[in-house]
Each structure stands twice: as structure tokens, then as C-alpha cells.
mmCIF file with all atom_site columns, N, CA, C and O and ligand atoms in Angstrom:
data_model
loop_
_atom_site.group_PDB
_atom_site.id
_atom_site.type_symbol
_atom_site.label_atom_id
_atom_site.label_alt_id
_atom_site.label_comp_id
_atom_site.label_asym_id
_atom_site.label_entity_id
_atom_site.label_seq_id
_atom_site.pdbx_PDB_ins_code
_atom_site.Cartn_x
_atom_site.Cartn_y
_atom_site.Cartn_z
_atom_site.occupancy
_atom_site.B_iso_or_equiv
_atom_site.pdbx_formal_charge
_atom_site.auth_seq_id
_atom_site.auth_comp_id
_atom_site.auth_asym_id
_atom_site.auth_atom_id
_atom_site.pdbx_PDB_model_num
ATOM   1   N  N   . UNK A 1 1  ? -1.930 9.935   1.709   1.00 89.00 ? 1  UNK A N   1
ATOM   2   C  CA  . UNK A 1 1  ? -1.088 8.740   1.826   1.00 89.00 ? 1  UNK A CA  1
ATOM   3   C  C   . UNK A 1 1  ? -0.260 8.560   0.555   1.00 89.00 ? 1  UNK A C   1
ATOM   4   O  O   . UNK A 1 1  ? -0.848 8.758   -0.508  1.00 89.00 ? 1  UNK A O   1
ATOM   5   N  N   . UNK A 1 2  ? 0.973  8.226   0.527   1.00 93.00 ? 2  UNK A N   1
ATOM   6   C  CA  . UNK A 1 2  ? 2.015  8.291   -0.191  1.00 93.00 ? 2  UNK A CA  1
ATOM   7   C  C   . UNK A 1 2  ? 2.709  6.734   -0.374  1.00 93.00 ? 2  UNK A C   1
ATOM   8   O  O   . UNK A 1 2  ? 3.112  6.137   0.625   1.00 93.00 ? 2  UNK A O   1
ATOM   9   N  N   . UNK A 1 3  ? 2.823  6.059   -1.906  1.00 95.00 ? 3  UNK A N   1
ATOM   10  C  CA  . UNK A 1 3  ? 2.969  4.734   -2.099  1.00 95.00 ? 3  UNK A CA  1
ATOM   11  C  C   . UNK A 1 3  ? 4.004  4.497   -3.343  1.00 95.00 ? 3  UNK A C   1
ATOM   12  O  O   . UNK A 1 3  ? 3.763  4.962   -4.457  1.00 95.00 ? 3  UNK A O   1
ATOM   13  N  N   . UNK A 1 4  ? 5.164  3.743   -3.059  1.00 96.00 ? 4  UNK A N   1
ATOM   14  C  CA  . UNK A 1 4  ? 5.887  3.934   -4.045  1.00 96.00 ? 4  UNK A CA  1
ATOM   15  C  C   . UNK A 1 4  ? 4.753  3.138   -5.318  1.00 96.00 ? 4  UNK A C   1
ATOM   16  O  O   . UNK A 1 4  ? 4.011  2.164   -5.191  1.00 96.00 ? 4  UNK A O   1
ATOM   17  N  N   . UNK A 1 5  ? 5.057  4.169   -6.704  1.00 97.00 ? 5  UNK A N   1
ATOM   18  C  CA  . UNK A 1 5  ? 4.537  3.255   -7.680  1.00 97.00 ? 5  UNK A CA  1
ATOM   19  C  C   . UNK A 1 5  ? 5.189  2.543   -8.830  1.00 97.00 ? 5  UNK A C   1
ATOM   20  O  O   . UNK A 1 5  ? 5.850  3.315   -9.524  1.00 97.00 ? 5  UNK A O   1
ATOM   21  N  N   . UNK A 1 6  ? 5.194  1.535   -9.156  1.00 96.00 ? 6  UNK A N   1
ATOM   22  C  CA  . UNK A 1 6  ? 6.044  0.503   -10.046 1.00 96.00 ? 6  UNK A CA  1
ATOM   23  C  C   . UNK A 1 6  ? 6.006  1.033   -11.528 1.00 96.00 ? 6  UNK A C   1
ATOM   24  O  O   . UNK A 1 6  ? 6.511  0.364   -12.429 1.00 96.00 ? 6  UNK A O   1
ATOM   25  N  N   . UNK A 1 7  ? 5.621  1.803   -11.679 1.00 97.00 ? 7  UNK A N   1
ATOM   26  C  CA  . UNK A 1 7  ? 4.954  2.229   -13.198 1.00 97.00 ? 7  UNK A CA  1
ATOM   27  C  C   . UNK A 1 7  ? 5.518  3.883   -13.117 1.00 97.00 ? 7  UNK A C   1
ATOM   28  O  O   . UNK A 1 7  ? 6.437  4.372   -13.774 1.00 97.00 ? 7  UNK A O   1
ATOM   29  N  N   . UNK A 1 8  ? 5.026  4.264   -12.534 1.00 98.00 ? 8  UNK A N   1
ATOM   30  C  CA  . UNK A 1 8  ? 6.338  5.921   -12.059 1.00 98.00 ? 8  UNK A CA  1
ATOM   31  C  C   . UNK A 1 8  ? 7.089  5.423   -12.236 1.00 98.00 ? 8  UNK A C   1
ATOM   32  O  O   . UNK A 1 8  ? 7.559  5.555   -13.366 1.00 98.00 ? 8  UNK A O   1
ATOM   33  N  N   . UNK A 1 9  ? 7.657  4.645   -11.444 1.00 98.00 ? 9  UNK A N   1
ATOM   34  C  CA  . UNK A 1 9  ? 8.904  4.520   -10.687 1.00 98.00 ? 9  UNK A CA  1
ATOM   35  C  C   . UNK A 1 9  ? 9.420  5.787   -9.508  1.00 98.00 ? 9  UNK A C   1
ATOM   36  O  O   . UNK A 1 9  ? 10.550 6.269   -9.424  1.00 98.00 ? 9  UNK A O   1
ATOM   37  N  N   . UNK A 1 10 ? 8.232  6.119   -8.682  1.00 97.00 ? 10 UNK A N   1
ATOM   38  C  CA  . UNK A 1 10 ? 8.320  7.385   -7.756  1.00 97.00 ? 10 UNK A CA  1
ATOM   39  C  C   . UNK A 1 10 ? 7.434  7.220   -7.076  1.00 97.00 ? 10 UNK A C   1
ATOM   40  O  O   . UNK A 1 10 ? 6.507  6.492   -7.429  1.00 97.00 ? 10 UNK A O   1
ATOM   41  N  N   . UNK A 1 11 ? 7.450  7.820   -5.947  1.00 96.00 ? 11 UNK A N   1
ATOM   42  C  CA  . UNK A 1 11 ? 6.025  8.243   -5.145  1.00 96.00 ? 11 UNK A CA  1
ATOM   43  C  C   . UNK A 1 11 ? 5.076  8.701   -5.421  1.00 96.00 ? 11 UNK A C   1
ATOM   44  O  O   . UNK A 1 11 ? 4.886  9.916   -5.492  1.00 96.00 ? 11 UNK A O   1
ATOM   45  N  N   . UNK A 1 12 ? 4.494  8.080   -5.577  1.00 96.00 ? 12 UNK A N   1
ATOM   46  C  CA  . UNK A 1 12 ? 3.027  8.990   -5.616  1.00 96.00 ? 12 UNK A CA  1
ATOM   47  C  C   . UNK A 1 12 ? 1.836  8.965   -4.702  1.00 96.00 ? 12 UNK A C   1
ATOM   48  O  O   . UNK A 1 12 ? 1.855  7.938   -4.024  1.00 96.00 ? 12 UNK A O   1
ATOM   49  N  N   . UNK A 1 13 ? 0.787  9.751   -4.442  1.00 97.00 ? 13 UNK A N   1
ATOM   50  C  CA  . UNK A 1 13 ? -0.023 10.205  -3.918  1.00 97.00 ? 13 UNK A CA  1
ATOM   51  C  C   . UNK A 1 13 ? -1.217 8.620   -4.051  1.00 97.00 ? 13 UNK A C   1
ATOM   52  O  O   . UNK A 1 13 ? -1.632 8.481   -5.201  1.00 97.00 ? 13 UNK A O   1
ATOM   53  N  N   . UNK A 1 14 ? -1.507 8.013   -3.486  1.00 97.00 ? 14 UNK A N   1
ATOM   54  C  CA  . UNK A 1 14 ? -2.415 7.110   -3.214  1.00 97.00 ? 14 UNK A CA  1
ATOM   55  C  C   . UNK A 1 14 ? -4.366 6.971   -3.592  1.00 97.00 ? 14 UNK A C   1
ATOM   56  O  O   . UNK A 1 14 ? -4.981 7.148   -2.540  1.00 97.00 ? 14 UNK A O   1
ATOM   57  N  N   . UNK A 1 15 ? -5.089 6.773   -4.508  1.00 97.00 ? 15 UNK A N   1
ATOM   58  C  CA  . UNK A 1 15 ? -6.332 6.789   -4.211  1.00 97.00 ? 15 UNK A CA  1
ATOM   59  C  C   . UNK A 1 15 ? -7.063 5.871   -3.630  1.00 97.00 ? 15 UNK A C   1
ATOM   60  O  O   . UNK A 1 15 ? -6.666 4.761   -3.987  1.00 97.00 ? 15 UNK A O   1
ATOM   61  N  N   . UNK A 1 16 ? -7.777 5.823   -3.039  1.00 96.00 ? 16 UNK A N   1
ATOM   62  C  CA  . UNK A 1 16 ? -8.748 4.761   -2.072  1.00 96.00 ? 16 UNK A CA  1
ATOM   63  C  C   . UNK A 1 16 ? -8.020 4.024   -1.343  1.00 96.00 ? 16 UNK A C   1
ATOM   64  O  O   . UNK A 1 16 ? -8.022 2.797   -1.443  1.00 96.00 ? 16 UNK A O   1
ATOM   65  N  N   . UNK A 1 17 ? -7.493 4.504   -0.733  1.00 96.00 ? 17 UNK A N   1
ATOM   66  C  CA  . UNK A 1 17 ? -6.073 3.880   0.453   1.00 96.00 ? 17 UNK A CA  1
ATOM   67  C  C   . UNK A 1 17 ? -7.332 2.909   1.394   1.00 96.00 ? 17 UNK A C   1
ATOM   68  O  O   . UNK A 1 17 ? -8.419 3.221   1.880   1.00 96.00 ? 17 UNK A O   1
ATOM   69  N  N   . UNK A 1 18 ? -6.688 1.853   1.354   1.00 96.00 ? 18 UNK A N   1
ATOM   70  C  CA  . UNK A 1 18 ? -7.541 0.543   2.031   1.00 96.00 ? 18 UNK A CA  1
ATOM   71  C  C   . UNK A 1 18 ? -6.503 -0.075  2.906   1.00 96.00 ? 18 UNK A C   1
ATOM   72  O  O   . UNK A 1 18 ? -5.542 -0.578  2.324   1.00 96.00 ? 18 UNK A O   1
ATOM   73  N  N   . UNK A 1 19 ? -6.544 -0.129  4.443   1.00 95.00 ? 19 UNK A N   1
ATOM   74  C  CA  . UNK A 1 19 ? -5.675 -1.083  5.319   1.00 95.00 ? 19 UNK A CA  1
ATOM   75  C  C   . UNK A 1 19 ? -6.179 -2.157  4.995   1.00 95.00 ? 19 UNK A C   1
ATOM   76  O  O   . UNK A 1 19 ? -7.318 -2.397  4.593   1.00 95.00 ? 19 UNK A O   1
ATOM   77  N  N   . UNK A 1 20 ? -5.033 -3.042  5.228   1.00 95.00 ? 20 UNK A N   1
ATOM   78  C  CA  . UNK A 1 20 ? -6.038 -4.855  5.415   1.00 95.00 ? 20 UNK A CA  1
ATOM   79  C  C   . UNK A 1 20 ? -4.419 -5.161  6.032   1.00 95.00 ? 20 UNK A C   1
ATOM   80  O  O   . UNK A 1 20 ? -3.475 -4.383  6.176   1.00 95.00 ? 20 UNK A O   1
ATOM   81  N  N   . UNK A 1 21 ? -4.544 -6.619  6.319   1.00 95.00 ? 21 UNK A N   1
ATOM   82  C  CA  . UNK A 1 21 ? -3.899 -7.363  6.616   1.00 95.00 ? 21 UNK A CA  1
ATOM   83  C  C   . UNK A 1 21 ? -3.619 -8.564  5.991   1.00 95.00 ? 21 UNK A C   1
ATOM   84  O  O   . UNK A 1 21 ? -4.606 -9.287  5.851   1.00 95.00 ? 21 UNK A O   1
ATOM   85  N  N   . UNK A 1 22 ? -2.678 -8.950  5.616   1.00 94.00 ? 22 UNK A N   1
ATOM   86  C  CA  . UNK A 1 22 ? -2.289 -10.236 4.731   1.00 94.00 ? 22 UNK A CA  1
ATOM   87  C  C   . UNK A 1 22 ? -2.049 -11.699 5.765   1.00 94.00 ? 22 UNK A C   1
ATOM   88  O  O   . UNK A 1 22 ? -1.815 -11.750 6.973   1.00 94.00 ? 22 UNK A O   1
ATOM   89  N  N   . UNK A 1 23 ? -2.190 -12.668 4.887   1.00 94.00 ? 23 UNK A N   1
ATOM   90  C  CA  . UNK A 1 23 ? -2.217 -13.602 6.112   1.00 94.00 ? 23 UNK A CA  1
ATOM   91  C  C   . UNK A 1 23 ? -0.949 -14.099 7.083   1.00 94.00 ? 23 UNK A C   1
ATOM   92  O  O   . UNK A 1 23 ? -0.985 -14.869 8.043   1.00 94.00 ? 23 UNK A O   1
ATOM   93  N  N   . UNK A 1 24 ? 0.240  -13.353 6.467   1.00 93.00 ? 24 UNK A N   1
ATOM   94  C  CA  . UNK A 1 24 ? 0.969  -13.431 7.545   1.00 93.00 ? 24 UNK A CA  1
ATOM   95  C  C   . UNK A 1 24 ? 1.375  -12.717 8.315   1.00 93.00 ? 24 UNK A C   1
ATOM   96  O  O   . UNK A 1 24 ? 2.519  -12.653 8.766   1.00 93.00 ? 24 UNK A O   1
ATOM   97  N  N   . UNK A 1 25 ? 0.273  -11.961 8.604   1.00 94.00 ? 25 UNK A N   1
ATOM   98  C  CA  . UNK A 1 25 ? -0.087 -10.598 9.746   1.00 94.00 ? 25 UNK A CA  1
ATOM   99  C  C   . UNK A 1 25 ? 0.650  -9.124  9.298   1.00 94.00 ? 25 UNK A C   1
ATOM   100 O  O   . UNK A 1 25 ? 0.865  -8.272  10.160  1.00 94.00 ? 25 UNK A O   1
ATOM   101 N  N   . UNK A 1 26 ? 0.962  -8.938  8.075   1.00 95.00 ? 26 UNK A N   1
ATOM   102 C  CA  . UNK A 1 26 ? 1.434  -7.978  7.837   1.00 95.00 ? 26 UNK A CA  1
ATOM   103 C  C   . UNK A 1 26 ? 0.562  -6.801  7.428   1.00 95.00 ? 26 UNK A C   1
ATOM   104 O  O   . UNK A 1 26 ? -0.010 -6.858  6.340   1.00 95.00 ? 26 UNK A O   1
ATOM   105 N  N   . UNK A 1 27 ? 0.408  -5.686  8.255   1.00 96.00 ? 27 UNK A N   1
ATOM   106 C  CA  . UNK A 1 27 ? -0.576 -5.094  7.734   1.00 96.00 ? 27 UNK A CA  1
ATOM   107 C  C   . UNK A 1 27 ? 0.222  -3.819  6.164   1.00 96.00 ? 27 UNK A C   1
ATOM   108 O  O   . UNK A 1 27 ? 1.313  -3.250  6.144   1.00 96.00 ? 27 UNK A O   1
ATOM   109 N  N   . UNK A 1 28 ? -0.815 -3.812  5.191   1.00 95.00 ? 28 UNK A N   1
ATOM   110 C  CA  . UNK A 1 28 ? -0.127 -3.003  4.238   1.00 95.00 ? 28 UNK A CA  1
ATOM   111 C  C   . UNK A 1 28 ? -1.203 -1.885  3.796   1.00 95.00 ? 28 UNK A C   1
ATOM   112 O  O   . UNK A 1 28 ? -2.282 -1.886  4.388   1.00 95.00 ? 28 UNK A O   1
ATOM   113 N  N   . UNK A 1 29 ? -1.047 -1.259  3.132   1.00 95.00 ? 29 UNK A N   1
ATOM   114 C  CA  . UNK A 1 29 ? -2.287 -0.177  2.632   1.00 95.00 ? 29 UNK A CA  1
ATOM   115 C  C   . UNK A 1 29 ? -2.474 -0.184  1.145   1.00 95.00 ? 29 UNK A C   1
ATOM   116 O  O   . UNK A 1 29 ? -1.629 0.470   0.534   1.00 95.00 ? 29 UNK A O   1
ATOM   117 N  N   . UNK A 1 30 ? -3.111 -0.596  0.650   1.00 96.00 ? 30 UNK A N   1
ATOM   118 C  CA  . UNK A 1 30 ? -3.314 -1.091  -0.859  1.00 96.00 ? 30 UNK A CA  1
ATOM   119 C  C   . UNK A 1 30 ? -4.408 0.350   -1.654  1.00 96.00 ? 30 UNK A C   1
ATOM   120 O  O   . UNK A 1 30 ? -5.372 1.051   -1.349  1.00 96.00 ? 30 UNK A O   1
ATOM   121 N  N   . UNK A 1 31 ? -3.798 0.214   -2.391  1.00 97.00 ? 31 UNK A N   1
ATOM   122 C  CA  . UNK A 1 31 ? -5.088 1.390   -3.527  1.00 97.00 ? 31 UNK A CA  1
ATOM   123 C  C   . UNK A 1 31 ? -4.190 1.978   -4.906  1.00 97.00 ? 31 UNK A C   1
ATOM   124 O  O   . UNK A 1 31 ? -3.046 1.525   -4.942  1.00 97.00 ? 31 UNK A O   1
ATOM   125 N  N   . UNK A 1 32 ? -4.435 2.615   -5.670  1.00 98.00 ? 32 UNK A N   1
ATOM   126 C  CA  . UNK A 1 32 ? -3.966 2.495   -6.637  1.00 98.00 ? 32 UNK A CA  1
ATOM   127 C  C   . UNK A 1 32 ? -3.522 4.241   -6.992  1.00 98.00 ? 32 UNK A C   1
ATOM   128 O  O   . UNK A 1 32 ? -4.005 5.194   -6.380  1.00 98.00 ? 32 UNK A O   1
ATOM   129 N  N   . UNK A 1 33 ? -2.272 4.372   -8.371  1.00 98.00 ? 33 UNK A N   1
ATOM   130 C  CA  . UNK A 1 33 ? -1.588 5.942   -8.528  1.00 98.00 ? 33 UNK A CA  1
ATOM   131 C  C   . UNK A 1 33 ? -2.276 6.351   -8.981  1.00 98.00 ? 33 UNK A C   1
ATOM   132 O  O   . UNK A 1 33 ? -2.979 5.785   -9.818  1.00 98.00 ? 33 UNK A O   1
ATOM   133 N  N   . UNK A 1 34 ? -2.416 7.948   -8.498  1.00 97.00 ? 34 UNK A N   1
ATOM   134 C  CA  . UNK A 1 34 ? -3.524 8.895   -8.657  1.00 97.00 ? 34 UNK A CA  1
ATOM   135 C  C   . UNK A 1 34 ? -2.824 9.366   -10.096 1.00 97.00 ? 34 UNK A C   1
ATOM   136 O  O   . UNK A 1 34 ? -3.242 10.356  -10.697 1.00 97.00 ? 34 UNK A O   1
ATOM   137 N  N   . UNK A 1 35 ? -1.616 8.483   -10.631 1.00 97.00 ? 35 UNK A N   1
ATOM   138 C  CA  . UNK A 1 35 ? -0.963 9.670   -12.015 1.00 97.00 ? 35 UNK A CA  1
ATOM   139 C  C   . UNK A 1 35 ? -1.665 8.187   -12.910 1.00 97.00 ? 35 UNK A C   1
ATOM   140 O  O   . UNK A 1 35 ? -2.774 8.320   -13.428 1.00 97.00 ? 35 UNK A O   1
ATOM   141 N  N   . UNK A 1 36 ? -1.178 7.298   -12.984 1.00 98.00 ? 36 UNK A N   1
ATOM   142 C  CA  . UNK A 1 36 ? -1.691 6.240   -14.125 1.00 98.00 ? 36 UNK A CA  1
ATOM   143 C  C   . UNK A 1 36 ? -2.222 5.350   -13.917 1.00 98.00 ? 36 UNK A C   1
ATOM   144 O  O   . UNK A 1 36 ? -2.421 4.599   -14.872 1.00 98.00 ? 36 UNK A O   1
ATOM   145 N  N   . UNK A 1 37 ? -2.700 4.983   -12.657 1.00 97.00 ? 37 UNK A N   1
ATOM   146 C  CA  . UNK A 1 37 ? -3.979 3.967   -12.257 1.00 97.00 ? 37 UNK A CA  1
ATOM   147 C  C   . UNK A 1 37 ? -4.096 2.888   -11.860 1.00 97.00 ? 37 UNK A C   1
ATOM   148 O  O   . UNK A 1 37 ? -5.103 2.243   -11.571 1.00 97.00 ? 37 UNK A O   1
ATOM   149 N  N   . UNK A 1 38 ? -2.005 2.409   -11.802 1.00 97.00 ? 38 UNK A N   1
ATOM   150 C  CA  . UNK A 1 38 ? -1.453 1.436   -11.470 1.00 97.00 ? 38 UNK A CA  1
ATOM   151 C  C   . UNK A 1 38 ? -1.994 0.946   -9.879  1.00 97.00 ? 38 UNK A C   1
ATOM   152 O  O   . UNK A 1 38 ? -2.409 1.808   -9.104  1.00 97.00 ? 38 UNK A O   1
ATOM   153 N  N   . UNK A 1 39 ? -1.954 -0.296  -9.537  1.00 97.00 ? 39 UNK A N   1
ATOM   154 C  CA  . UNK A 1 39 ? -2.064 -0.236  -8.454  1.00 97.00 ? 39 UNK A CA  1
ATOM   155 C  C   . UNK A 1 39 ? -0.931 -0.502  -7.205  1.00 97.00 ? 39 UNK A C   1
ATOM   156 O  O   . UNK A 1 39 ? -0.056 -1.353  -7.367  1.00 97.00 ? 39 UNK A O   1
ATOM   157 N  N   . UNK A 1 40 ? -0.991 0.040   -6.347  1.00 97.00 ? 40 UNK A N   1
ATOM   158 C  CA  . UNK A 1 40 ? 0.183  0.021   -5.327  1.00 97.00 ? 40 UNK A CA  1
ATOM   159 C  C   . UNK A 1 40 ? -0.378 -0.286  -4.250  1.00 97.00 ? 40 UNK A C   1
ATOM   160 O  O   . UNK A 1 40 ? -1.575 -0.347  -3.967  1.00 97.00 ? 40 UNK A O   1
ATOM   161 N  N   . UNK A 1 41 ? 1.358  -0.654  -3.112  1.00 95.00 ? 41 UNK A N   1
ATOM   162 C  CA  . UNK A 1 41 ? 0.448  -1.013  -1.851  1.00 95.00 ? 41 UNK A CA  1
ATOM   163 C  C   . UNK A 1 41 ? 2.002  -0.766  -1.287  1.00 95.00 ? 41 UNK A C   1
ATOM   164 O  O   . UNK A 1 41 ? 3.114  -0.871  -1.805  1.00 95.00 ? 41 UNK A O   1
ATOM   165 N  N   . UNK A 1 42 ? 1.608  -0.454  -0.212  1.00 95.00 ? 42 UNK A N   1
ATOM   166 C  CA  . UNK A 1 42 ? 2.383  -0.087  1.617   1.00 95.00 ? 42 UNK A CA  1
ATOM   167 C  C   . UNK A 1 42 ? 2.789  -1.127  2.517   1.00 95.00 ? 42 UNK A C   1
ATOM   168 O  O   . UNK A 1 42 ? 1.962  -1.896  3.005   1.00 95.00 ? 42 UNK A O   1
ATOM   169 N  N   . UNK A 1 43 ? 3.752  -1.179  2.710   1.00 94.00 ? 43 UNK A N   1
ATOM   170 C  CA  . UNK A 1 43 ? 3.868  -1.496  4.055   1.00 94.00 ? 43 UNK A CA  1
ATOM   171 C  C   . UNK A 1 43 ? 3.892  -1.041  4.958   1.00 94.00 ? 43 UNK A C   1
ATOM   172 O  O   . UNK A 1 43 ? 4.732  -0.161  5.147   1.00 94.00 ? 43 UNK A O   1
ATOM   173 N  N   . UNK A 1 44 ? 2.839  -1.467  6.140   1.00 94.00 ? 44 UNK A N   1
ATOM   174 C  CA  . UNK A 1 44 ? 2.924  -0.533  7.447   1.00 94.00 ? 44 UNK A CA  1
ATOM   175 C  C   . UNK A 1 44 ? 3.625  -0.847  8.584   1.00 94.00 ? 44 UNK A C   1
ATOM   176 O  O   . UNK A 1 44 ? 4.049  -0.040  9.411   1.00 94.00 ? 44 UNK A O   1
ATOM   177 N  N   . UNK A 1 45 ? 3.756  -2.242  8.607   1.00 94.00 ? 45 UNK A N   1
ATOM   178 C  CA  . UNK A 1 45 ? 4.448  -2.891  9.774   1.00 94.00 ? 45 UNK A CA  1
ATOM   179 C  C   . UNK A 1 45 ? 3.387  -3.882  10.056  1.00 94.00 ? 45 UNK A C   1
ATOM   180 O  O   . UNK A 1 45 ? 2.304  -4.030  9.491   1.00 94.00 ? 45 UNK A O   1
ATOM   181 N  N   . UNK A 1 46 ? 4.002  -4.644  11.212  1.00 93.00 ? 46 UNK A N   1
ATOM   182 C  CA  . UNK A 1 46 ? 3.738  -6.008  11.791  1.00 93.00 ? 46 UNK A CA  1
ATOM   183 C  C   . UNK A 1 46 ? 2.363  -5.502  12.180  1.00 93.00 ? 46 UNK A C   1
ATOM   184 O  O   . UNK A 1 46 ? 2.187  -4.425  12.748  1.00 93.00 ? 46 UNK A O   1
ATOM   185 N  N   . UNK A 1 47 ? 1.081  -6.623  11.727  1.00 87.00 ? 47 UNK A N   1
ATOM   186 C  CA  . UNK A 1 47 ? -0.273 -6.557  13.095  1.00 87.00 ? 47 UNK A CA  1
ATOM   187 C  C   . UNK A 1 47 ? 0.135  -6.972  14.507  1.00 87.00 ? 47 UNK A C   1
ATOM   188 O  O   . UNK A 1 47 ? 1.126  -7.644  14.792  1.00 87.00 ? 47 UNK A O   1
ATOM   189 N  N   . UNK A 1 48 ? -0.718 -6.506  15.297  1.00 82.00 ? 48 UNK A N   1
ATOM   190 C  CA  . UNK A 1 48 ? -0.682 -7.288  16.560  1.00 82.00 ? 48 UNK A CA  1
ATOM   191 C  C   . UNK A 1 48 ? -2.107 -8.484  16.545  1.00 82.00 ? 48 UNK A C   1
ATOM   192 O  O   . UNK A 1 48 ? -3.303 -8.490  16.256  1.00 82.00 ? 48 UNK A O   1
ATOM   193 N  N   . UNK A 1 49 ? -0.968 -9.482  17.100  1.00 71.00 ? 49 UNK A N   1
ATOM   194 C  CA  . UNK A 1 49 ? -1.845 -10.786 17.677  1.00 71.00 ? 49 UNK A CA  1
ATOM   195 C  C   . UNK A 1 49 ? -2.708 -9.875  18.502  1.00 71.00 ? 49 UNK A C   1
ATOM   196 O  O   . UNK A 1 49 ? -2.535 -8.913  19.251  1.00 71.00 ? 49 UNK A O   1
ATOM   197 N  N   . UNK A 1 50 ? -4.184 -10.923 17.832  1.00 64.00 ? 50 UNK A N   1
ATOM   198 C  CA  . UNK A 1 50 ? -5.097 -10.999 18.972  1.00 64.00 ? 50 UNK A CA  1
ATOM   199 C  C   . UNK A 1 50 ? -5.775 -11.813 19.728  1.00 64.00 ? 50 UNK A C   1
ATOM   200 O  O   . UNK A 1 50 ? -6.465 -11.372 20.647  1.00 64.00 ? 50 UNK A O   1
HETATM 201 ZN ZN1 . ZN  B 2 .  ? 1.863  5.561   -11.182 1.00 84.61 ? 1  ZN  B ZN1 1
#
């Protein structure tokens, strides 16, 4: 899994990639750069109502 990182300033490669959902149903993938330890997060798109 691949996450822009703020501290690169590039893509990088993701460790402990965690889905969740935020409370306004957005699901994202959170975990931190495998180059400096920063942490990053994804957007994946909209949850579905359940
Ligand atoms: Zn980084």
C-alpha cells in the first residue's frame, strides 16, 4: 500500500496500513513512512451506510 508522505514529500510505501472510518463516513487507510516514520493516511472513498 502506497501513501503520499508530508515529510518526503513523495510516495511512499506504507507500514501497518490500518482501514478505519472517520466519522463522516470516510473511509481512509492510516499507518506510517516506511523511509522516516512520519505518519500518513489514504483516502479510499465514501463508506457505505449501514
Ligand atoms: Zn516519509
Amino acid at each position: 500500500m502506497e501513501a503520499y508522505c508530508m515529510k518526503c514529500k513523495t510516495k511512499r510505501e506504507v507500514n501497518n496500513p490500518e482501514e478505519t472510518v472517520t466519522e463522516k463516513r470516510i473511509r481512509i487507510m492510516k499507518g506510517t513512512c516506511t523511509v522516516c516514520g512520519t505518519k500518513v493516511a489514504k483516502i479510499l472513498g465514501k463508506a457505505k451506510q449501514i
